[in-house]
Short mmCIF file of C-alpha atoms in Angstrom, two decimals:
data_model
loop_
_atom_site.label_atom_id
_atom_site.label_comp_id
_atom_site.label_asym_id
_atom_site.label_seq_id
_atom_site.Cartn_x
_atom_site.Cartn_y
_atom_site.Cartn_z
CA UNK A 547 89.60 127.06 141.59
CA UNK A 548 86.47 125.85 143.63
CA UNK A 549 87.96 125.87 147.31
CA UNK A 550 85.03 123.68 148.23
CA UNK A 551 87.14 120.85 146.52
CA UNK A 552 89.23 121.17 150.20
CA UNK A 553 86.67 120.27 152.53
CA UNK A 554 87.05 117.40 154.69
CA UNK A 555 84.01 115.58 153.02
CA UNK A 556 84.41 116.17 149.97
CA UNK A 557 88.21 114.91 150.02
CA UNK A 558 87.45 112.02 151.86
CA UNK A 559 84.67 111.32 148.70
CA UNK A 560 87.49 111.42 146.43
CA UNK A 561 89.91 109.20 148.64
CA UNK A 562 87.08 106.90 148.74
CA UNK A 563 86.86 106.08 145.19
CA UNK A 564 90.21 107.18 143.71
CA UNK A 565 91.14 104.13 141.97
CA UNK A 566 87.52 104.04 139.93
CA UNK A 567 86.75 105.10 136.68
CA UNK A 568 86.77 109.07 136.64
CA UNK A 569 84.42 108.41 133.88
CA UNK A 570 81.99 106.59 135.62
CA UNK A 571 81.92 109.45 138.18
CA UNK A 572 81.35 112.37 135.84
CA UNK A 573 78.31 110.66 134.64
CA UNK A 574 76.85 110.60 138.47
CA UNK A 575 74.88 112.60 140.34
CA UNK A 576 77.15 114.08 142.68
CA UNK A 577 76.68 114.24 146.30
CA UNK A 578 77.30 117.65 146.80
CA UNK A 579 75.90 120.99 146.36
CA UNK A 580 78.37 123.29 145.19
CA UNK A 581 81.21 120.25 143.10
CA UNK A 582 79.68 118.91 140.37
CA UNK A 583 80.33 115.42 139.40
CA UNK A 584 83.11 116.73 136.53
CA UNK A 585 84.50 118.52 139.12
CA UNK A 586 84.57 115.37 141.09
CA UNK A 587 86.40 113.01 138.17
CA UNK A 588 88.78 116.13 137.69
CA UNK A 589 90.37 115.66 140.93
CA UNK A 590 89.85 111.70 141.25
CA UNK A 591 92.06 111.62 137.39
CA UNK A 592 94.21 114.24 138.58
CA UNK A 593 94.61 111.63 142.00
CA UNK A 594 95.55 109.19 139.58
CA UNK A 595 98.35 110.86 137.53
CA UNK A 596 99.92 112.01 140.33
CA UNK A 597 100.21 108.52 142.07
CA UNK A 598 102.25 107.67 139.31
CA UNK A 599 104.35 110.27 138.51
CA UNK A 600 105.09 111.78 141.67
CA UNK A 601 103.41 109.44 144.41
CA UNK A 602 105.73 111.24 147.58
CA UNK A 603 103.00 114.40 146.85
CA UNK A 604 100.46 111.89 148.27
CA UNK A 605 102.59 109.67 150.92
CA UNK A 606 102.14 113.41 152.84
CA UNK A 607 98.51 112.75 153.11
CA UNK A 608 98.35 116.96 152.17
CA UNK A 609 94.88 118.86 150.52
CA UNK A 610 96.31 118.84 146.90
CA UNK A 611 94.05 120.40 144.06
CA UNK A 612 94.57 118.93 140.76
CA UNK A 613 94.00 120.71 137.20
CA UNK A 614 92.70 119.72 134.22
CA UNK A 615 93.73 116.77 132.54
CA UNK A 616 95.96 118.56 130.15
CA UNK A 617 97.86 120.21 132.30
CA UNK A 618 99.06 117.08 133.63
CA UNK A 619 100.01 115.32 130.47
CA UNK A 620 103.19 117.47 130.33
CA UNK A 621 104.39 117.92 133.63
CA UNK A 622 107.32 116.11 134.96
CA UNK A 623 107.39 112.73 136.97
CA UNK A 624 109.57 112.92 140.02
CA UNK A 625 112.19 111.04 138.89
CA UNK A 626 112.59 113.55 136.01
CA UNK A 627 112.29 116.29 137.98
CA UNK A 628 114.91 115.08 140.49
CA UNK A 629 117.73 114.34 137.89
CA UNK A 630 116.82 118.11 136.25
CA UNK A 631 116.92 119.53 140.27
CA UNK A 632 120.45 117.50 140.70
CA UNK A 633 122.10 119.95 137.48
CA UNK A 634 121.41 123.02 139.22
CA UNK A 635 124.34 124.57 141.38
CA UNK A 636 123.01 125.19 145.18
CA UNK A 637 121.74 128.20 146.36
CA UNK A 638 120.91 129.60 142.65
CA UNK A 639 118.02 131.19 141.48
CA UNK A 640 115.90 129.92 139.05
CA UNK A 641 113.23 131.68 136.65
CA UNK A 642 110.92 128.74 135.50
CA UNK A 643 109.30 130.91 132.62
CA UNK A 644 106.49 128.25 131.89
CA UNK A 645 105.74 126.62 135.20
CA UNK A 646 103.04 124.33 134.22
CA UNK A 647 101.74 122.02 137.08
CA UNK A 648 104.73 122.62 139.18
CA UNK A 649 106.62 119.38 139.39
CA UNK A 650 109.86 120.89 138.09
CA UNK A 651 109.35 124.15 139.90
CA UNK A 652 108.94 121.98 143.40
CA UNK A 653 112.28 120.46 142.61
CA UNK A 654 114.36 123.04 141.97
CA UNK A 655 113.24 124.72 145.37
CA UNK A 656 114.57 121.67 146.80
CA UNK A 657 117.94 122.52 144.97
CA UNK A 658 117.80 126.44 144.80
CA UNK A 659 117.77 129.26 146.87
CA UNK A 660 115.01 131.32 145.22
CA UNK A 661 112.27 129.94 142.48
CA UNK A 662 109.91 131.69 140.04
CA UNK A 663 107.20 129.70 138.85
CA UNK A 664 105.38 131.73 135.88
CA UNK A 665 102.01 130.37 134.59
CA UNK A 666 99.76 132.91 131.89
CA UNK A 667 96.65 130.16 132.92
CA UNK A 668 96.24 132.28 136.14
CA UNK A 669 93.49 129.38 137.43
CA UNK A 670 96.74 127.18 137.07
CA UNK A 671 99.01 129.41 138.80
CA UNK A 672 97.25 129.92 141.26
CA UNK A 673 96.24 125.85 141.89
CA UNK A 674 99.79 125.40 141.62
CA UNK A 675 100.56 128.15 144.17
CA UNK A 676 98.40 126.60 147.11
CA UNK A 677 99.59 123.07 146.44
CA UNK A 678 103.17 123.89 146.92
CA UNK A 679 102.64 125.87 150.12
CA UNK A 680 100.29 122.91 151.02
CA UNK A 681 103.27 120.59 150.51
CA UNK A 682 105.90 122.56 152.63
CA UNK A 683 108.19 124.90 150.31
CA UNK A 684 108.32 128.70 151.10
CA UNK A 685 111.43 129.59 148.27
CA UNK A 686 109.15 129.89 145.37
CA UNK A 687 107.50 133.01 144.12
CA UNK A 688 104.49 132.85 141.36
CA UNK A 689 103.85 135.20 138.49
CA UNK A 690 100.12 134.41 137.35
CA UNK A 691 101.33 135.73 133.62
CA UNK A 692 103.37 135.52 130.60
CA UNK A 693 106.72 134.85 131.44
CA UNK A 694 108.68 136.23 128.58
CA UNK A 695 106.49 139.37 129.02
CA UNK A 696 108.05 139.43 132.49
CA UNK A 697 111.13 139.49 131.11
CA UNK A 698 110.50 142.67 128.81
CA UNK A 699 109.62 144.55 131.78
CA UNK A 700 112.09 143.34 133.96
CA UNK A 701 116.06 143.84 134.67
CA UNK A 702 115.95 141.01 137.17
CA UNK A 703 118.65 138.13 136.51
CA UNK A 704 118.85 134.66 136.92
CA UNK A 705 121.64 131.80 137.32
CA UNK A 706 118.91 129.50 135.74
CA UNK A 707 116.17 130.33 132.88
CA UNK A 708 114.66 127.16 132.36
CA UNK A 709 111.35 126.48 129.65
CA UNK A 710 108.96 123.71 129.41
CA UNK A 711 107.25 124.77 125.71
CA UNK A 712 104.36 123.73 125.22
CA UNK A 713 103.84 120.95 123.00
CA UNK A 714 99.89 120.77 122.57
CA UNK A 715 99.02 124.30 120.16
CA UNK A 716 95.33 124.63 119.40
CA UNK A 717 94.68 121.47 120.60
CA UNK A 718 97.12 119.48 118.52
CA UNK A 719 100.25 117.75 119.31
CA UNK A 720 103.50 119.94 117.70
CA UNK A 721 106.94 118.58 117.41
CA UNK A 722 109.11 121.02 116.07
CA UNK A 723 110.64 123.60 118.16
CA UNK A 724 108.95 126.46 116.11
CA UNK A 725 105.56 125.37 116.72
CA UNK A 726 105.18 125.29 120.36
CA UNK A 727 104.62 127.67 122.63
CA UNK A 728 105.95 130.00 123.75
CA UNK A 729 108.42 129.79 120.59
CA UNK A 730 111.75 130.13 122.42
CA UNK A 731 114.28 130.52 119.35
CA UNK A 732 112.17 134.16 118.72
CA UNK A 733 113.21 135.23 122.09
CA UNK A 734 117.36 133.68 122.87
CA UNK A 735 118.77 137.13 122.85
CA UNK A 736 116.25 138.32 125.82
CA UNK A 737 116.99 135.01 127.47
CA UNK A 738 120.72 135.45 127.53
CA UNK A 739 119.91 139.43 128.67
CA UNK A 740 118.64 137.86 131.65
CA UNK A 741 120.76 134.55 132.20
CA UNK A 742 123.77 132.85 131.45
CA UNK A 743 122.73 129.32 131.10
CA UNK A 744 119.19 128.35 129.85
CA UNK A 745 117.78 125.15 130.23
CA UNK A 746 115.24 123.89 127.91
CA UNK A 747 113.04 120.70 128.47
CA UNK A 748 111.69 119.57 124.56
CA UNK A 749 110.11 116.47 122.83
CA UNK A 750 111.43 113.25 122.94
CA UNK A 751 110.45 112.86 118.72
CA UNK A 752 112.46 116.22 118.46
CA UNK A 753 115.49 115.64 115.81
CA UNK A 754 118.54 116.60 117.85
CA UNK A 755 120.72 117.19 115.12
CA UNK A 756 118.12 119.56 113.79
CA UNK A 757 117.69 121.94 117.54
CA UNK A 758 121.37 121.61 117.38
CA UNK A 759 121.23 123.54 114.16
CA UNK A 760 119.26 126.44 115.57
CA UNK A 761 119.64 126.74 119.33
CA UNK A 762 123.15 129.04 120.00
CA UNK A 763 125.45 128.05 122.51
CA UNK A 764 124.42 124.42 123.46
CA UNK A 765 126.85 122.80 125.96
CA UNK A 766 124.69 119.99 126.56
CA UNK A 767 121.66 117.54 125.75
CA UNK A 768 120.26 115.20 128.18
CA UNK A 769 118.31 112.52 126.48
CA UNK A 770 116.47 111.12 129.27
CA UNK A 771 114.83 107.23 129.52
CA UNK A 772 112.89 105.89 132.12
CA UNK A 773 112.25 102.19 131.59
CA UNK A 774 113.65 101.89 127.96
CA UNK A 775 110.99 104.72 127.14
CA UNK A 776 112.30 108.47 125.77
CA UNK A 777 111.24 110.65 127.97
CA UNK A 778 112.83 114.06 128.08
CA UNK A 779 115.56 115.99 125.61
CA UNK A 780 117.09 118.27 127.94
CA UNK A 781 119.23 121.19 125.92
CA UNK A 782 121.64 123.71 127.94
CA UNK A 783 122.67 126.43 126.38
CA UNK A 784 125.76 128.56 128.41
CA UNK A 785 125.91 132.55 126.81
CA UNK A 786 130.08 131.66 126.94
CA UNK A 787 130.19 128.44 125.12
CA UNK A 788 131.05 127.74 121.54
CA UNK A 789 132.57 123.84 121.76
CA UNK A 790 131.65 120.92 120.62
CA UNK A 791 127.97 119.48 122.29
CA UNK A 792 128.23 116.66 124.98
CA UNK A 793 125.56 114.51 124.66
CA UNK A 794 124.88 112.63 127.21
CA UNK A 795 122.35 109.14 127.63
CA UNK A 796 120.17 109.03 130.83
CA UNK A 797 118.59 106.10 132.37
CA UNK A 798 116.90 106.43 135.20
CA UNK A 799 115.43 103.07 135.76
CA UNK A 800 118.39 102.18 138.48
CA UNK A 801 118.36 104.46 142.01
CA UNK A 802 121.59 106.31 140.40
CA UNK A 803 121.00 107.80 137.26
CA UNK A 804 123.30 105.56 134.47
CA UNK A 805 124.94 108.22 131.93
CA UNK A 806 126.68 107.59 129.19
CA UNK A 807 128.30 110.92 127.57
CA UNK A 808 130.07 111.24 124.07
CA UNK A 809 129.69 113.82 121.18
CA UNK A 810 129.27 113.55 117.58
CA UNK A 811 132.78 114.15 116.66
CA UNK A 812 133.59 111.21 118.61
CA UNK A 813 130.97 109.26 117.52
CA UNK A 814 131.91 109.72 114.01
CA UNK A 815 135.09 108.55 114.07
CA UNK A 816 134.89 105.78 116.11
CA UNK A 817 135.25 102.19 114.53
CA UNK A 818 133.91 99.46 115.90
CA UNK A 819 134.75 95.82 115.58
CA UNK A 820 131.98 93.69 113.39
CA UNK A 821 131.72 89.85 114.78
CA UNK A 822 129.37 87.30 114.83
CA UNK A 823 127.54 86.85 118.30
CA UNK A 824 129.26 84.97 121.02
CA UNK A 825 128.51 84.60 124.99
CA UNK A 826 126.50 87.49 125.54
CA UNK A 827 123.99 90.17 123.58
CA UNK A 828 123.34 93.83 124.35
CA UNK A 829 120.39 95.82 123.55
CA UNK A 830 121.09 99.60 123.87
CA UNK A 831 118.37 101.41 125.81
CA UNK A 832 116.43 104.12 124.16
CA UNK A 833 118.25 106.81 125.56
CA UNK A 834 121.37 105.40 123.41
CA UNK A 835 119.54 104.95 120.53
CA UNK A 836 117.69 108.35 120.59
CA UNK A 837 121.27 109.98 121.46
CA UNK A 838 122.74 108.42 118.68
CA UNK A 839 125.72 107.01 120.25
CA UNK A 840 125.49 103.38 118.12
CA UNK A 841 128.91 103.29 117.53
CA UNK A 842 130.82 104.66 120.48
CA UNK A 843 128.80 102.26 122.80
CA UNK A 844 130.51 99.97 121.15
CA UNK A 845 134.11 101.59 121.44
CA UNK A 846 133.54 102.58 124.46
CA UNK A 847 132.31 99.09 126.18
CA UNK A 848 134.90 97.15 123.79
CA UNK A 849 131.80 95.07 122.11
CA UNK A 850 131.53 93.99 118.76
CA UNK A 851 128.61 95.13 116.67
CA UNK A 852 126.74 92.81 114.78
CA UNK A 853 125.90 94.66 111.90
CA UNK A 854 126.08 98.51 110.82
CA UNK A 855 122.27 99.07 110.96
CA UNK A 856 121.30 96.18 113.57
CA UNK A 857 122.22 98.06 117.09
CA UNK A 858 122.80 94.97 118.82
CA UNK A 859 126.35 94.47 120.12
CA UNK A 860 128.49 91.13 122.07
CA UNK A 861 131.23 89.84 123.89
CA UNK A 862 132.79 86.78 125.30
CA UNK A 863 132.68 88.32 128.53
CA UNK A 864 129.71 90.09 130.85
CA UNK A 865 129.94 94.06 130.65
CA UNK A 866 127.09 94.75 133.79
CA UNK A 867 127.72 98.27 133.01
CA UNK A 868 126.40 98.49 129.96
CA UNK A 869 122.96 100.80 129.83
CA UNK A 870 120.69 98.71 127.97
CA UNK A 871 119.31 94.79 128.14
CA UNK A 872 121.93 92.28 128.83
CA UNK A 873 121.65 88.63 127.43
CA UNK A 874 123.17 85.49 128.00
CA UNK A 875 123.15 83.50 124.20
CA UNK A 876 122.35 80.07 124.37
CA UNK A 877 122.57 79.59 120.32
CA UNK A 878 122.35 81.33 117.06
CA UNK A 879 120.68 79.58 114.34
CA UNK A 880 120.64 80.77 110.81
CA UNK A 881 117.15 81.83 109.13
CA UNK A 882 116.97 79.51 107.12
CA UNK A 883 117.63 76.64 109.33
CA UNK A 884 115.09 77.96 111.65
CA UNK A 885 112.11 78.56 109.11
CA UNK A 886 112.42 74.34 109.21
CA UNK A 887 112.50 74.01 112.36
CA UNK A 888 110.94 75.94 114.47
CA UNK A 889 110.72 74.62 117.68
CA UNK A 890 109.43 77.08 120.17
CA UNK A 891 106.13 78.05 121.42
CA UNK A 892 106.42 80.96 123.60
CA UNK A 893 109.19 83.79 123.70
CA UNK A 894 109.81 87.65 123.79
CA UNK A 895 110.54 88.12 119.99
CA UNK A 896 112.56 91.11 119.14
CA UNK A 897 113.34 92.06 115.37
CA UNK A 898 116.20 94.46 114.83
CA UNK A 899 117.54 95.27 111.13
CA UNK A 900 115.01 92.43 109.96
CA UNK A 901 112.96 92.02 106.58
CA UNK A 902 109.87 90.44 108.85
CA UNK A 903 108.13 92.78 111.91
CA UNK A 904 107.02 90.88 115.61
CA UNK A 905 103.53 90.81 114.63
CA UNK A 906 104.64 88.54 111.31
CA UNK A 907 106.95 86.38 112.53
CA UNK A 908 104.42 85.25 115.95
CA UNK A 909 101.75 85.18 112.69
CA UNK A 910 104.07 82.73 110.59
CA UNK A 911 105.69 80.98 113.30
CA UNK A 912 103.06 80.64 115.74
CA UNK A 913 105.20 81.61 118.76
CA UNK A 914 103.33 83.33 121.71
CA UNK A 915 104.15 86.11 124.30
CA UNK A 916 106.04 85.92 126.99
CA UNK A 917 108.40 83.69 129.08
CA UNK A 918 111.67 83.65 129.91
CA UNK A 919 112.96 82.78 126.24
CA UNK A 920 114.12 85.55 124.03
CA UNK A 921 114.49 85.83 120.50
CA UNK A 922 116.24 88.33 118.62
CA UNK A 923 115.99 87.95 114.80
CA UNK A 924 118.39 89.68 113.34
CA UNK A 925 121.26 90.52 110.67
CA UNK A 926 125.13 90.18 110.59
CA UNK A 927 127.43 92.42 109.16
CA UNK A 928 127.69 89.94 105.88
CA UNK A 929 123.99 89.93 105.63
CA UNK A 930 123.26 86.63 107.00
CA UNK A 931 119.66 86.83 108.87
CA UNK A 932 120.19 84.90 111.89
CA UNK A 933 117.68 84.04 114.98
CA UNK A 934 119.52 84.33 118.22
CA UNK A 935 118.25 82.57 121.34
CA UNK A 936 119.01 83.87 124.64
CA UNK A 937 117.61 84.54 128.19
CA UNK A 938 117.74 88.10 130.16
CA UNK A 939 120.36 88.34 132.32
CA UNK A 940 119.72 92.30 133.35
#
């Protein structure tokens, strides 16, 4: 960590030209003796990831020091690390066993009594270390070292043992829950030793079924969207529980968080109506899909699905509650019919349980981006392929 990074000049130089090319600056001279120009894009990238992903760090006008690149890529946006923060009881103590960048760590401070932030990159750690006491919180404690090594040593306890693997081993991007680091199914028994609930932040690719297969004692998984974009699978795991798994469906594109909580039991026996479409169409956000909850949306909502594999549900009447795109239908045409005539220019095509992708049907039918038009080609549940026209109404 090159404290010179903190002087008044040299933060004012990155201020200056924060929203330019970080590239451009590393290949500058820079203007100063002891931060080199890489040293200089560092900081002016690290500027830039943090304005979107957890812009109140900057509204405080503090002296923050930003790591490497890739220790940014993982970290938590504040929105994520708010809605993990908001599970924790108050006044609990929380071992964060691979603290990263902090984001989730600074949360939970905000929730907790007591926080441990471990980091084995002690250049990290210690980054991490100044920026939170730069930014106000005095509840957090930081181990510069391994934290399940802490935990061999140690008879300390925690109400929360929570563990961001990570995903990126010998410079490569890992998806199974083996591969990444530190590999937490090798070490559940020491985690339960020291906790009764763990809390375990993993891929968004990961298959759930397949953690579900392997991790003990999972009460519940968090499959968290932001924008109709995966991105979090929270698992936690309680020492005492041997139920059935809640899963529960996370947007957190509105100001309240939009859940939508089932389990697999329920989802299997669940039978949805099939119709054809009628006043309105819903898309199911990603954090449905990824959850898996394709039929008890429907249930649940009292829509009719379209089609087993198609994902795309309706009603006569407007459900605003429903997580996921809402549509008002002005027609369905059939396929066939519209392969004739096609007589639109510009719309948002969608494909869903479709023989032809977006690229080849704006190839074939010559229909640009964009608009207010939408056009969902589809297939009903007696194999008709159908284009249905409508226009977002959420």
């Amino acid at each position: 960590m090159n404290k010179n990074i903190l002087s008044p000049e040299v933060q004012s130089f990155i201020r200056q030209h924060a929203h330019e090319n970080a590239s451009g600056i590393a290949l500058k001279k820079s203007p100063f003796g002891q931060v080199s120009s890489s040293e200089l894009a560092q900081q002016i990238n690290g500027w830039q990831k943090v304005s979107t992903k957890i812009p109140e760090w900057l509204e405080r006008s503090k002296v923050l020091y930003f790591p490497e690149k890739l220790n940014l890529e993982q970290s938590s946006s504040a929105r994520t690390g708010k809605f993990k923060a908001s599970l924790l009881s108050p006044n609990s103590n929380v071992l964060d066993l691979t603290g990263g960048f902090g984001v989730d760590s600074y949360y939970f401070a905000k929730q907790a009594n007591k926080v441990l932030h471990c980091e084995i990159n002690r250049e990290l750690s210690q980054i991490v270390a100044y920026n939170l006491g730069e930014l106000g919180l005095n509840n957090i404690q930081f181990h510069a070292g391994d934290g399940i090594a802490l935990l061999i040593s140690s008879h300390e306890r925690y109400d929360y043992i929570y563990a961001d693997p990570s995903r990126r081993v010998k410079n490569q991007k890992v998806f199974r829950l083996e591969d990444c680091e530190p590999n937490i199914l090798a070490s559940q028994s020491l985690f339960f030793q020291h906790s009764d609930i763990l809390v375990t932040k993993l891929a968004p690719l990961l298959d759930i079924s397949g953690a579900l297969h392997v991790l003990p004692n999972v009460k519940d998984v968090y499959v968290i969207s932001i924008e109709n974009d995966c991105k979090e699978l929270l698992f936690v795991q309680e020492k005492s529980f041997q139920g059935i798994p809640t899963i529960h469906a996370v947007r957190l594109s509105t100001e309240v968080p939009q859940l939508f909580s089932f389990n697999y039991v329920q989802e299997k026996e669940a039978a949805p109506v099939f119709g054809e479409p009628t006043n309105f169409l819903y898309d199911p956000d990603v954090a449905i899909t990824k959850a898996g909850a394709f039929k008890s949306i429907a249930t649940v909502f009292h829509l009719q699905k379209l089609h087993q594999h198609s994902h795309l549900y309706t009603s006569y009447d407007l459900i605003r509650e429903f997580p996921g795109r809402i549509f008002r239908i002005h027609r369905v045409v059939s396929f066939s019919v519209f392969k004739k005539n096609v007589d639109i220019t510009k719309a948002n095509i969608i494909s869903k349980n479709f023989p032809l992708k977006v690229e080849d049907l704006r190839k074939k039918f010559k229909i640009k981006e964009g608009g207010e038009d939408y056009l969902y080609f589809t297939t009903l549940f007696d194999d008709r392929h159908v284009v249905v026209y409508g226009k977002r109404v959420f």
